[in-house]
XYZ file of C-alpha atoms in Angstrom:
565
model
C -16.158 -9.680 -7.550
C -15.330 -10.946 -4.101
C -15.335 -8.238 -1.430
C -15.874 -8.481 1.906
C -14.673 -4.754 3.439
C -17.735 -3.536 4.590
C -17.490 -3.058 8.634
C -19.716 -4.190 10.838
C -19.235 -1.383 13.270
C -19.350 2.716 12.416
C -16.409 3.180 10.239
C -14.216 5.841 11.103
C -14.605 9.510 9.869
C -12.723 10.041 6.488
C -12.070 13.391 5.096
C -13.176 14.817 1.576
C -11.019 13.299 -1.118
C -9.658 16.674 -2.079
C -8.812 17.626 1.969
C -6.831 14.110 1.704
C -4.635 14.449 -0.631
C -4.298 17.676 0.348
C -2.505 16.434 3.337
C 0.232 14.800 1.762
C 0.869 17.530 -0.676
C 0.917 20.577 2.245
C 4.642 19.586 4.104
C 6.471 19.376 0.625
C 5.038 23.067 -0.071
C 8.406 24.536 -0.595
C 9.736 21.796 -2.794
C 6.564 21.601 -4.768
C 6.637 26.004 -5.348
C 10.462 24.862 -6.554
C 9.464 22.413 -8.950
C 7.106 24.555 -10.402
C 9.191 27.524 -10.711
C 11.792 24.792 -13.017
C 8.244 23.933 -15.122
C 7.888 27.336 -15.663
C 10.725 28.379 -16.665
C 10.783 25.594 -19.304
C 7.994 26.669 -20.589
C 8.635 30.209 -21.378
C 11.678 28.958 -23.153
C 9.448 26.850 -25.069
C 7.566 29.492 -25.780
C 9.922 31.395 -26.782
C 11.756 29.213 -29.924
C 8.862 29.721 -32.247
C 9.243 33.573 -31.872
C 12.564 33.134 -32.569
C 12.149 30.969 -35.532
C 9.932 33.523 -36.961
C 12.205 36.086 -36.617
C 15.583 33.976 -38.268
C 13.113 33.817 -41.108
C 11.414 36.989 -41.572
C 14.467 38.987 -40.414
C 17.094 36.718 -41.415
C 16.394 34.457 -43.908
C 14.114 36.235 -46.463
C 15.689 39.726 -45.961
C 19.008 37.798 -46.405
C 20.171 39.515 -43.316
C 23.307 37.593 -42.688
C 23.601 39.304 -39.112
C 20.160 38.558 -38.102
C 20.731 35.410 -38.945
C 24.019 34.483 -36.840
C 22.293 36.456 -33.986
C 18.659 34.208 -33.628
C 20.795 31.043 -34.569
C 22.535 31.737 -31.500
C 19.625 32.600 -28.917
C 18.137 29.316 -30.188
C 21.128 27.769 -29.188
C 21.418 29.106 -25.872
C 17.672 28.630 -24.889
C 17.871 24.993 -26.020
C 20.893 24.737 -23.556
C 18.944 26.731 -20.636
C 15.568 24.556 -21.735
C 17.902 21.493 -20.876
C 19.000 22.359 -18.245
C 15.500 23.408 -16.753
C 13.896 20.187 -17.592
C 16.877 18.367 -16.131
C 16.793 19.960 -12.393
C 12.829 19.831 -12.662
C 12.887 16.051 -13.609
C 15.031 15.530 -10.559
C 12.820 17.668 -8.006
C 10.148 16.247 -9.662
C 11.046 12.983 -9.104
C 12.052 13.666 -5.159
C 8.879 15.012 -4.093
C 6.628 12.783 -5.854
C 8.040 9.459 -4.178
C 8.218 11.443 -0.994
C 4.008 11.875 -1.150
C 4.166 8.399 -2.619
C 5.543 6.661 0.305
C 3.718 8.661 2.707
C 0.516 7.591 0.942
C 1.536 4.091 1.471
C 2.766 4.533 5.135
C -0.580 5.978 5.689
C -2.845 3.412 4.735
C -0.366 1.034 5.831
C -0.303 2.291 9.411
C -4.341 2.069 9.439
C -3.834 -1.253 8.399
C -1.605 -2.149 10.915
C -4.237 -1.507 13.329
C -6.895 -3.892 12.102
C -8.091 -6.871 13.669
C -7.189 -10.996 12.191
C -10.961 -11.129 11.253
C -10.087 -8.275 8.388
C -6.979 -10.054 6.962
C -8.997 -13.582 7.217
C -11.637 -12.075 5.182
C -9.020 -10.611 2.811
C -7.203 -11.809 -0.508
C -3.621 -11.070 -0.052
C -3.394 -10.417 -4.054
C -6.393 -7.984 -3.490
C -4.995 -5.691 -0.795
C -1.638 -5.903 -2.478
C -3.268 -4.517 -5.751
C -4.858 -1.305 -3.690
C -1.504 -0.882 -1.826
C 0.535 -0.697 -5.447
C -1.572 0.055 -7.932
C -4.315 2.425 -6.634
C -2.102 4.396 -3.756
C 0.419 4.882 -7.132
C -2.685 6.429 -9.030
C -3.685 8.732 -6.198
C -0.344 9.930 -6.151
C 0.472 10.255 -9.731
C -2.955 12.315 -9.836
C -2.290 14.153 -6.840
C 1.655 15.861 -8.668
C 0.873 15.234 -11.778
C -2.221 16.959 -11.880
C -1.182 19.566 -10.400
C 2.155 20.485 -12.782
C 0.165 19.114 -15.320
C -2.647 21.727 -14.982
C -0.007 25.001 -14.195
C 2.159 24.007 -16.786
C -0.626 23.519 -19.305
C -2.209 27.031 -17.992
C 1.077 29.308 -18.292
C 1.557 27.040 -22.025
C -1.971 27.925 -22.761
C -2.472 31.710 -21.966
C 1.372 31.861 -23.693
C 0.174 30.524 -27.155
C -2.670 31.918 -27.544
C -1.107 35.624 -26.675
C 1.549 35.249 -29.194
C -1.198 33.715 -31.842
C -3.266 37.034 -31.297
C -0.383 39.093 -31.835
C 0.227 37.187 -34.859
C -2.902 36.869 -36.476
C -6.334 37.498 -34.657
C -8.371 35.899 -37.474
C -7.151 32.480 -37.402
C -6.767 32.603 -33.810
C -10.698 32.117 -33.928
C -10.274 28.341 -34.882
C -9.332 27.594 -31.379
C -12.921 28.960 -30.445
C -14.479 26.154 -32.101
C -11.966 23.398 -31.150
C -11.921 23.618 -27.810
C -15.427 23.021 -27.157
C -15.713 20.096 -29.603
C -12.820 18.256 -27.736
C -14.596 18.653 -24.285
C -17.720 17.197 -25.685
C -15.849 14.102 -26.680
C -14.062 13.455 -23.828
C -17.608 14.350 -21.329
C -19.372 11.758 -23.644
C -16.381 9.041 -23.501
C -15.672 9.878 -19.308
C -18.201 6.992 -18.164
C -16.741 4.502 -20.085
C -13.221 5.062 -18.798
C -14.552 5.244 -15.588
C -16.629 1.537 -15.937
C -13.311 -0.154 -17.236
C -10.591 1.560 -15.096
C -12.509 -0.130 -12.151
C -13.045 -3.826 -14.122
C -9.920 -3.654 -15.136
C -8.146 -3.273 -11.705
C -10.371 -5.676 -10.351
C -8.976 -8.675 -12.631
C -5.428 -6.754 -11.692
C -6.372 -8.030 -8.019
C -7.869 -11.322 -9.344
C -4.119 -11.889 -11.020
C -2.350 -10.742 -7.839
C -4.102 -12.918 -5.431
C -3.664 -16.323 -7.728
C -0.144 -15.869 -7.385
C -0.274 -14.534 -3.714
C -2.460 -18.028 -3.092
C -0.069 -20.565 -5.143
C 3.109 -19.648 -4.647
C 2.604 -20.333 -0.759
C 0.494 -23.279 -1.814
C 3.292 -24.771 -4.212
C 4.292 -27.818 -2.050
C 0.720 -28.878 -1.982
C -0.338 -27.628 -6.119
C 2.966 -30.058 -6.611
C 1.788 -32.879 -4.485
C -1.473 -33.360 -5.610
C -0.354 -32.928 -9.103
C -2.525 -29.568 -9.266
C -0.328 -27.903 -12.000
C -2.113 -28.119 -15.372
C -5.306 -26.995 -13.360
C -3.972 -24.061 -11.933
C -1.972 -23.636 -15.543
C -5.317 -23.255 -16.742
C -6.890 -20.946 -14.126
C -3.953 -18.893 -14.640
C -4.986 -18.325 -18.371
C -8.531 -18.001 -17.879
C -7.324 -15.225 -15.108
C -4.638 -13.218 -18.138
C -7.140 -13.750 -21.028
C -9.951 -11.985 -18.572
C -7.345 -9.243 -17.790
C -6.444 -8.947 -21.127
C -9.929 -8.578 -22.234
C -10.486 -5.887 -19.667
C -7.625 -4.091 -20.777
C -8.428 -3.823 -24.300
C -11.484 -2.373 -24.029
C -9.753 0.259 -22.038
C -7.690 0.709 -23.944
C -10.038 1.385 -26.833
C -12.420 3.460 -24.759
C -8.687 6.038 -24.268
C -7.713 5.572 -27.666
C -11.209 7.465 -28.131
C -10.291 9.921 -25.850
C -6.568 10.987 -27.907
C -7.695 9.800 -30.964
C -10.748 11.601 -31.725
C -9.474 15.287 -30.161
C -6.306 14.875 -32.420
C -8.535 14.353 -35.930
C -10.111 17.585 -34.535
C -6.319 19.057 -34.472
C -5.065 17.545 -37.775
C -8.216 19.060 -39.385
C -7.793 23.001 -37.187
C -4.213 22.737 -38.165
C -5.108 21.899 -41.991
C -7.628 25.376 -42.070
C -4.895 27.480 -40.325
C -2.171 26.285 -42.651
C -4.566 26.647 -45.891
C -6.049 30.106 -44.834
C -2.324 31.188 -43.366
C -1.146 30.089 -46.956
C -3.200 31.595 -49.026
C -2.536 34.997 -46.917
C 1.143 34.379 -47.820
C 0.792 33.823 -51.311
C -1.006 37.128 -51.206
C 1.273 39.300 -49.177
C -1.001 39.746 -46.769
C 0.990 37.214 -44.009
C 4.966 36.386 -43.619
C 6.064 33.265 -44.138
C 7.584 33.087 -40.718
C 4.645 34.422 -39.132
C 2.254 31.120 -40.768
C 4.976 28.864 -39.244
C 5.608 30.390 -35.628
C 1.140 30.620 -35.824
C 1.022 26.912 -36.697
C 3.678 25.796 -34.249
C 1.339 28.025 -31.407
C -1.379 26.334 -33.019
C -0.278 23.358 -31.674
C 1.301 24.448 -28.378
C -2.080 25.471 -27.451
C -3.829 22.231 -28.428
C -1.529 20.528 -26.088
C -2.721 22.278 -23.275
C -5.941 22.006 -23.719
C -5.643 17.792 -24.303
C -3.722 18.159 -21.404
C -6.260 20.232 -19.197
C -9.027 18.027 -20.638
C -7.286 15.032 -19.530
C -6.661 15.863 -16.101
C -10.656 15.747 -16.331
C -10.925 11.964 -17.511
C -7.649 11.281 -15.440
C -9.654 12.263 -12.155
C -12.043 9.561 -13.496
C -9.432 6.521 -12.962
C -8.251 8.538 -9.856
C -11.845 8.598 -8.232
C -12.018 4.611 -8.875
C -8.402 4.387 -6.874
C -9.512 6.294 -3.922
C -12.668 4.549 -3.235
C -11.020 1.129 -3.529
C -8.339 3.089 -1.501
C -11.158 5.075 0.944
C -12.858 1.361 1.654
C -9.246 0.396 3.450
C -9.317 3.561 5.542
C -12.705 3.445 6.454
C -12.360 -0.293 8.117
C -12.602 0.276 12.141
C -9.468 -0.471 13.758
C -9.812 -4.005 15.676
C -8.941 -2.408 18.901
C -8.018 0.526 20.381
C -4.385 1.622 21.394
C -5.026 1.502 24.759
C -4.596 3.803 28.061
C -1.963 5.771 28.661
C -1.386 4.307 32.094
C 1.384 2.554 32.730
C 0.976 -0.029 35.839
C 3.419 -1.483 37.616
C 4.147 -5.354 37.415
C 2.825 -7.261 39.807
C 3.316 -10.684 39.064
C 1.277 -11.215 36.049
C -2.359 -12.474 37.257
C -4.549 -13.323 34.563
C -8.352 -12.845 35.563
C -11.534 -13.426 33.210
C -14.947 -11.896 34.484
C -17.941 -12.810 32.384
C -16.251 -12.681 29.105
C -18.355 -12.823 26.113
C -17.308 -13.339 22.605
C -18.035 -14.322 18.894
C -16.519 -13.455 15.513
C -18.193 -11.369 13.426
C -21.060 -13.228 11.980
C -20.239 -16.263 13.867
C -21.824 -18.176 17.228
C -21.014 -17.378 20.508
C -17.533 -18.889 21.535
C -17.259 -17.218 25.337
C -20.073 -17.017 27.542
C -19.370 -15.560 30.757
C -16.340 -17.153 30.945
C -14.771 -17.196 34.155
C -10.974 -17.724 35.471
C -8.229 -16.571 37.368
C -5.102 -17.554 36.496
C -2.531 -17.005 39.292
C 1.099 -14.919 39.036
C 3.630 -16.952 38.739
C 1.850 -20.097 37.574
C 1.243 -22.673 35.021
C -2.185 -22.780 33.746
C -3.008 -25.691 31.457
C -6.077 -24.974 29.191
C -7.190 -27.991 27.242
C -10.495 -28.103 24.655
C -11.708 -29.931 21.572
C -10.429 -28.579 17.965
C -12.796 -24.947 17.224
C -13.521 -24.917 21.088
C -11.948 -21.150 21.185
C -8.645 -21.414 23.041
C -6.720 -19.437 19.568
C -9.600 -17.165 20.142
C -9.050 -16.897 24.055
C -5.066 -16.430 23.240
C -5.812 -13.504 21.043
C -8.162 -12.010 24.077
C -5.168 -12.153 25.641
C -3.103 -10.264 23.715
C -6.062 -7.687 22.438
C -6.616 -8.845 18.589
C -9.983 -8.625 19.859
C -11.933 -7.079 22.898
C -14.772 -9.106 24.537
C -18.164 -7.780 23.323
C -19.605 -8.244 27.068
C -17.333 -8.309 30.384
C -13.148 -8.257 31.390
C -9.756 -9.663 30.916
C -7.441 -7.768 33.735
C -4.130 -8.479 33.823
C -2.485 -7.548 37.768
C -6.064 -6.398 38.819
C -5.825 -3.905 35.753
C -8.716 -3.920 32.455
C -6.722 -4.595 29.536
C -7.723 -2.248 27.525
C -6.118 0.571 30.135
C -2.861 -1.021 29.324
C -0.829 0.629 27.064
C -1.562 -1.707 23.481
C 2.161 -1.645 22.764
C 3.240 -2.348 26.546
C 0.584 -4.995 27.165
C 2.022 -7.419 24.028
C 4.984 -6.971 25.114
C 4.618 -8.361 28.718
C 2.051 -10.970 27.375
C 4.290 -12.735 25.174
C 2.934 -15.717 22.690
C 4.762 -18.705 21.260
C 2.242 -20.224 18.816
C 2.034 -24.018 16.726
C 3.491 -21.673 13.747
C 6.407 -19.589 14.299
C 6.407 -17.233 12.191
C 9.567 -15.391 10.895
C 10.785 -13.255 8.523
C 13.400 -12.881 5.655
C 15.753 -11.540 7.038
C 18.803 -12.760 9.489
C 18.244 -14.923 12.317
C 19.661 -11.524 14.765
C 16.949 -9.775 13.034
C 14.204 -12.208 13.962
C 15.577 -12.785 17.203
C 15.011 -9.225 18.139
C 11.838 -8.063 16.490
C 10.076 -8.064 19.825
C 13.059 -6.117 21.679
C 14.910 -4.264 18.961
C 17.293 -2.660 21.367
C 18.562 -5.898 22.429
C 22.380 -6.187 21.229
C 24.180 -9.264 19.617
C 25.679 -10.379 23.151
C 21.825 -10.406 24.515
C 20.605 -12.264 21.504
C 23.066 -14.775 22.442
C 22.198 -15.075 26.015
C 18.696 -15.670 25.049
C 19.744 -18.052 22.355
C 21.926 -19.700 24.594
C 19.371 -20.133 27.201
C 17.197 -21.591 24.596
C 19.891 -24.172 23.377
C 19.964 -23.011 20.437
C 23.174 -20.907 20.772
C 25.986 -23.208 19.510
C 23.611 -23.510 16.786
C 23.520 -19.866 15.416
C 27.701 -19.817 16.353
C 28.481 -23.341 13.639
C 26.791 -20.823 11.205
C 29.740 -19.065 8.768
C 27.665 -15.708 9.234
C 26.544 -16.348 12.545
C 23.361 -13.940 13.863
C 23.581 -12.142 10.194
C 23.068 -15.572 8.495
C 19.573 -15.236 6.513
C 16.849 -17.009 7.306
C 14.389 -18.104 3.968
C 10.454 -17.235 3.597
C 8.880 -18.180 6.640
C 12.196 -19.072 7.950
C 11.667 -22.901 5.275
C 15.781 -22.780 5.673
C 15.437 -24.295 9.439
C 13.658 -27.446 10.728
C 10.510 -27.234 13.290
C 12.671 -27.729 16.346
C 14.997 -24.577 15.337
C 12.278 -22.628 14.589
C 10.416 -23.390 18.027
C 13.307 -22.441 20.015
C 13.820 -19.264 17.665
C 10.643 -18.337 19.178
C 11.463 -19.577 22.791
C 14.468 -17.207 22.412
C 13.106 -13.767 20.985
C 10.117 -14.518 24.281
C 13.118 -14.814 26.051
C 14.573 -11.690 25.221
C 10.908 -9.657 25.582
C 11.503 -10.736 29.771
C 7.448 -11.257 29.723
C 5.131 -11.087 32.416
C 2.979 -13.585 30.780
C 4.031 -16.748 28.851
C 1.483 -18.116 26.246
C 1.806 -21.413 24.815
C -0.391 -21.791 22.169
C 0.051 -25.692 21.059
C 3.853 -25.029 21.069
C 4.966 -28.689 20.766
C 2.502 -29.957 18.139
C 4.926 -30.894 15.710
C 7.667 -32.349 18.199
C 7.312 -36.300 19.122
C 6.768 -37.386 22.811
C 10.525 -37.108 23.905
C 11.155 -33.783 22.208
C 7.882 -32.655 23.527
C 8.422 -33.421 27.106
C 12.687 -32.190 26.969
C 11.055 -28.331 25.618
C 8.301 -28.167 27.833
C 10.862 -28.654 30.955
C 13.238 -26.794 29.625
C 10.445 -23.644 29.389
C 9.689 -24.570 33.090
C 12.819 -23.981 33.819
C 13.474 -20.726 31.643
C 10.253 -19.094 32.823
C 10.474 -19.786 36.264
C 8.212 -17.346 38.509
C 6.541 -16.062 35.081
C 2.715 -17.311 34.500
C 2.898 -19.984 31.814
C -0.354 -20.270 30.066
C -0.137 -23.564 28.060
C -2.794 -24.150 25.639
C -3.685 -27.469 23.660
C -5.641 -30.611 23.153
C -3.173 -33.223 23.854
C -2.098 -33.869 27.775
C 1.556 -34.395 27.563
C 2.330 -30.722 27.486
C 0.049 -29.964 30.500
C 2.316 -31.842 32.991
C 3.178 -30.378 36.111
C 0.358 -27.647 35.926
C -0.044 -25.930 38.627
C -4.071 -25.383 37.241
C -5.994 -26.811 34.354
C -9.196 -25.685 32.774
C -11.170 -27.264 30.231
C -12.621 -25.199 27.873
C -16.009 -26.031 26.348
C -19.345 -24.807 25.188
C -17.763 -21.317 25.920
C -17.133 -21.724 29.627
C -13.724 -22.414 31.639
C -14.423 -25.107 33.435
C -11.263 -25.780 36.299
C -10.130 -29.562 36.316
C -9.377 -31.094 40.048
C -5.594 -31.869 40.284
């Protein structure tokens, strides 16, 4: 199984699983004491229609009581109606509080993820985090409610029955003496098992979700070089994997239901054959055999139930470590000071700057540079020289394992994170947008902008009459990955929403790669023009966008090297 979340660097401190969960149960205390107050309630009127049963027949039925009979009819009736109405406002309370701990689960782990670094997600199958996200943050929660109703629920059912069953008959009440432990000894030998395949199971769950994660951005290219039958066939080897995986868990917990209810079929049989032969002999009402029997079994339920909390927090143990190895990743960065300088310009220095991936060779070393306010820098280097990596410096994906970046005389990491990406501003080779409407892309980086600001900026970045020819205008959708507009739209989608972020800085990260020469030279005058005063960092291998620079620096064999003009 592919995994590759072990940290390099001293993960960060995660608390007890129990303290955890704990967390996201504590602020929903009042709802949760609610809910429970519904369950119980339920259950004493379950509890409750045996005794009543036993009493239309004793009382009723064989004294041919015709009163008795009308009256335990009716209180039947009327705590099937409250029982209904119980389990209706506790399914709904239920249900509120259990996706409010289940989205704050997710927003939890999501958040942490938020914070990692690009070398994480490169390492990572999209399929396989989405799998931990849905799947295992969904067990942790159901565990985390369930559990807990389960186990009160099954408690107040438990002590209930067998109360009633001694008051009954204390003899036969001894049979649940001798079940009980059997069933635990079943489910303690089977627990390992369901353990072993909960985990194998989930992982081919993960294999599954990153093949289609993988494809179905891949499609164009599966289609192109006629790649369907093999990935047809992947796809099966993938489901018949999965579906082996699955039936031996499922097996392994029909083992765990199965063999405890044999062991309640044959209790059941004894109480019903010793019960009846009591009857026959006057020695036990008839009534009293059937409200025993139906305790009988209201009491095995609990226990199953109580039981299977145990080999539940088994499957649950296997979510939170696949869950626990998220959370314990190191962020990539921190969040930064809580200074916040003044503008000055937006200098760009680089003192001794070291740097390498994880695992990787050196790609800074003691890098050097100062790139003035208000200029245009032109960085040029081979293919894999580092100038993505030097961009992402920039903009704190990563910190420098030896030396500075300083942005107007000030260490970047004493900027504000949030503040510092916002007046460093990037416009990349891929522009990446979302589905959503083009006013909604516009503005991710300055949310408060209005419609009459988008404009501006789209107007500035010709791209204005554009969005206006469009029947829904700002609101019209844009497609995955924005595939609904051509390169050029895209580009000055981008050149717009930098627009609208008013940077300091201005990097150009091989913005005009997929424009020709005359499109290439029109948008890099035209972001002259729209970032005048602003430092423009332009980054890429070809010359044509590094006209006019102001500086150049060739990058190679880790070092900035300034070009004469």
């Amino acid at each position: 199984m592919y995994s590759s979340l072990s940290p390099s660097s001293p993960a960060p401190s995660f608390p007890s699983p129990l303290a955890w969960l704990h967390s996201f149960v504590r602020p929903h205390a009042g709802a949760i004491a609610l809910t429970l107050l519904l369950s119980l309630g339920g259950t004493l009127i379950t509890l409750l229609q045996p005794w009543l049963v036993k009493h239309l027949i004793d009382d009723g039925l064989t004294a041919r009581n015709r009163d008795a009979v009308f009256m335990f009819t009716g209180l039947m009736v009327a705590a099937g109606l409250v029982g209904t109405v119980l389990s209706g406002f506790g399914r709904l309370a239920y249900t509120r509080v259990s996706g409010r701990v289940l989205f704050a689960l997710r927003e939890t782990v999501y958040g942490h993820l938020q914070r990692l670094g690009p070398d994480f997600f490169a390492r990572q199958r999209v399929g396989e985090l989405m799998s931990r996200m849905d799947g295992d943050v969904s067990e942790i929660q159901r565990f985390a409610l369930d559990s807990l109703f389960a186990a009160v629920s099954a408690a107040i059912g438990l002590v209930g029955a067998a109360s009633l069953m001694l008051l009954l008959n204390w003899q036969l009440s001894l049979l649940v003496l001798l079940l009980v432990p059997a069933e635990f000894m079943v489910l303690r030998l089977l627990r390992p098992r369901v353990e072993r395949r909960t985990r194998a199971l989930r992982e081919r769950s993960a294999d599954l979700s990153a093949f289609f994660a993988e494809t179905f951005s891949l499609m164009k290219l599966i289609q192109s070089l006629n790649g369907q039958a093999r990935e047809s066939q992947r796809l099966r080897r993938l489901g018949q994997a999965f579906l082996d995986d699955l039936l031996r868990l499922q097996m392994t917990e029909f083992g765990t239901s199965a063999i405890p209810g044999l062991l309640v079929a044959l209790t059941r049989s004894t109480a019903l054959l010793l019960g009846g032969l009591w009857v026959v002999e006057g020695q036990m009402a008839l009534g009293a055999l059937l409200a025993f029997s139906t305790y009988l079994g209201m009491v095995v339920g609990p226990v199953q139930t109580l039981l299977g909390i145990y080999v539940a927090s088994q499957r649950m143990g296997v979510s939170l470590g696949r869950v626990r190895e998220l959370m314990e990743q190191p962020p990539g960065v921190s969040a930064g000071g809580d200074r916040m300088p003044a503008a000055k310009g937006g200098e760009i220095r680089l003192e001794a700057v070291d740097f390498a991936h994880r695992g990787g060779a050196p790609v800074l070393c003691q890098a050097r540079a100062c790139f003035p306010a208000g200029a245009k820098v032109a960085i040029v280097g081979a293919s894999g020289a580092g100038k993505s990596t030097l961009v992402d410096l920039l903009q704190r994906h990563y910190d420098p394992s030896a030396g500075q970046l300083l942005l107007d005389g000030v260490p970047l990491p004493e900027w504000p994170l949030e503040l510092l990406r916002r007046r460093v501003a990037v416009v990349s080779q891929e522009v990446q947008l979302f589905r959503g409407s083009l006013g909604d892309n516009l503005r991710y980086g300055c949310p408060e902008a209005d419609d009459d600001m988008v404009l501006a900026a789209a107007d500035r970045a010709r791209i204005g009459d554009f969005i206006r020819s469009l029947p829904e205008g700002l609101a019209t959708p844009v497609g995955e990955r924005g595939v609904t507009l051509s390169g050029g739209q895209r580009q000055r989608l981008a050149i717009a929403r930098a627009l609208l972020m008013q940077p300091e800085v201005l990097v150009l990260d091989e913005p005009t790669s997929a424009l020709d020469a005359e499109q290439e030279a029109a948008v890099m005058a035209e972001i002259d023009q729209l970032f005048a005063g602003r430092t423009r960092i332009v980054v890429s291998h070809r010359s044509q966008p590094l006209q006019g620079a102001d500086h150049c620096f060739r990058l190679v064999d880790g070092q900035l090297q300034e070009l004469p003009q």
